[in-house]
Amino acid sequence: MEFKLNLSGVAFDLGHTIDSGQAFRWELRGEWWHGVLPAGAVKVRQEEDSLECVTSSEEVTPHYLREYFRIDDDLDRVYSAIMKDDHVAEAIQRYYGLRLIRQDTWECLVSFVVATNTNIPRIKGMISRVCERFGAKGDFLGVPYALFPTAEALAGASEEELKGCGLGYRARFVKAVAERVWSGGVDLGELRLMDYERAKDLLTDRLLGEKTLLGIGRKAADCILLFSCDKDSAFPIDVWMARVLAKYYPGVLGEELAEKLRSHASGATRLSGGDYERISAAMRGYFGEYAGYAQQYLFHDARMGRLE
DNA sequence: TCCCAGGCTCAAC
DNA sequence: GTTGAGCATGGG
């Protein structure tokens, strides 16, 4: 199936959107980005005023991709809301059109369990191998692809098989999460309907006495909520964001929290759970309802080498 | 080779 | 609620 999405008058930058560390199943081949979504494989290319799309399935409709790339978000509104200082302003200027992606929650959940304490290239490799090993196979333009595995498939996998995909100690967490989701112990669809705090409590297992969503802490939960549940105020803090915040936002956070961020960024200490929440909440208060958008621009800017 | 990476679990305070 | 140790792996 082939179609074009009309982008006239729409701020959208495909490359920065896909390559900003939100989604891990995209690959640039020549001038086309190739990806696999729950509904099928796609390749997309941005032109002047449109997005050229080729898809493997009738299910990957124009509407489907508009939802995935959040084309209907009013970026002008977002920008005016988060434009609080020169640093975001410069990042917005550099990556103008970068959008948050609306991913499948299950895929996003597993992705950010896998993403703990490793780097983005390796995350892509691990997820790719898990998909090839456990996902349903298809063929798109003569090239094989694999869908993201179902919760059933990963719950049925052994820890050893998952380790064989290079997951290391994360194998145990992925299996535990898959078992919990497959057994119906958590309804991922309802996360989108909850407010941020309640959804985060549910993801981090603060509602039940027992921790069964292993591998999902505060940061992973924030990523899942931001990238797949429309919680645009979520403000994940990883080591990159710790550096950014320590360097540019001590005035917002206060010297005490800024010092803790510096120590965390340098690897000397870690953020306590309380400090993580205090910092994240302060940035949410500063940037407002689209704080997660600000975070994504600052994160991408740092990874692009803008920190020095 | 060592260092680092979109951190988290677990035990002990 | 905090803190410290331990953790698998591969890219740079």
Coordinates of N, CA and C in Angstrom, one line a residue, chain A residues 103-106 109 180-181 184-205 207-208 213 224-225 228-231:
Chain A
Q103 N 3.7 5.3 20.6 CA 4.0 3.9 20.4 C 3.0 3.0 21.0
D104 N 3.1 1.7 20.6 CA 2.3 0.7 21.2 C 2.8 0.5 22.7
T105 N 1.9 0.5 23.6 CA 2.3 0.5 25.0 C 3.1 -0.8 25.4
W106 N 2.7 -1.9 24.9 CA 3.3 -3.2 25.2 C 4.8 -3.2 24.7
L109 N 6.8 -0.7 26.7 CA 7.1 -1.3 28.0 C 8.3 -2.2 28.0
R180 N 3.2 -11.2 33.7 CA 2.2 -10.3 34.3 C 1.2 -9.8 33.3
V181 N 1.7 -9.3 32.2 CA 0.8 -8.8 31.2 C -0.1 -9.9 30.6
G184 N -3.0 -11.1 32.5 CA -4.1 -10.1 32.7 C -3.9 -9.3 34.0
G185 N -2.7 -9.5 34.6 CA -2.5 -8.8 35.9 C -2.4 -7.3 35.8
V186 N -2.2 -6.8 34.6 CA -2.2 -5.4 34.4 C -2.8 -5.1 33.0
D187 N -3.7 -4.1 32.9 CA -4.3 -3.7 31.7 C -3.6 -2.5 31.1
L188 N -2.7 -2.7 30.1 CA -1.9 -1.6 29.6 C -2.8 -0.5 28.9
G189 N -3.9 -1.0 28.4 CA -4.8 0.0 27.7 C -5.4 1.1 28.6
E190 N -5.5 0.7 29.9 CA -6.2 1.7 30.8 C -5.2 2.8 31.3
L191 N -3.9 2.5 31.1 CA -2.9 3.5 31.5 C -3.2 4.9 30.8
R192 N -3.5 4.8 29.5 CA -3.8 6.0 28.8 C -4.9 6.8 29.3
L193 N -5.9 6.1 30.0 CA -7.1 6.8 30.5 C -6.8 7.4 31.9
M194 N -5.8 7.0 32.6 CA -5.5 7.5 33.9 C -4.7 8.8 33.9
D195 N -4.7 9.5 35.0 CA -3.9 10.6 35.1 C -2.4 10.1 35.3
Y196 N -1.5 11.1 35.1 CA -0.1 10.7 35.2 C 0.3 10.0 36.5
E197 N -0.1 10.5 37.6 CA 0.4 10.0 38.9 C -0.1 8.6 39.1
R198 N -1.4 8.4 38.8 CA -1.9 7.0 39.0 C -1.3 6.0 38.1
A199 N -1.2 6.4 36.8 CA -0.6 5.5 35.8 C 0.8 5.1 36.2
K200 N 1.6 6.1 36.8 CA 2.9 5.8 37.2 C 3.0 4.9 38.4
D201 N 2.1 5.2 39.3 CA 2.0 4.3 40.5 C 1.7 2.8 40.0
L202 N 0.8 2.7 39.1 CA 0.5 1.4 38.6 C 1.7 0.7 37.9
L203 N 2.4 1.5 37.1 CA 3.5 0.9 36.4 C 4.7 0.5 37.3
T204 N 4.8 1.3 38.4 CA 5.9 1.1 39.3 C 5.5 0.2 40.5
D205 N 4.3 -0.3 40.4 CA 3.8 -1.3 41.3 C 3.6 -0.8 42.7
L207 N 0.8 0.2 43.9 CA -0.6 0.0 44.3 C -0.7 -1.4 45.0
L208 N 0.1 -2.3 44.5 CA 0.0 -3.6 45.2 C 1.2 -3.8 46.1
L213 N 6.1 -6.0 38.2 CA 6.6 -5.4 36.9 C 8.1 -5.1 37.1
I224 N 7.8 5.2 29.3 CA 6.6 4.5 28.8 C 5.4 5.4 28.7
L225 N 5.2 6.2 29.8 CA 4.0 7.1 29.8 C 4.1 8.2 28.8
S228 N 4.1 6.4 25.0 CA 3.1 5.5 24.5 C 1.7 5.7 25.2
C229 N 1.7 6.7 26.2 CA 0.4 6.8 26.9 C -0.1 8.3 26.9
D230 N 0.5 9.1 26.1 CA 0.1 10.5 26.0 C 0.2 11.3 27.2
K231 N 1.2 10.9 28.1 CA 1.4 11.7 29.3 C 2.5 12.7 29.0

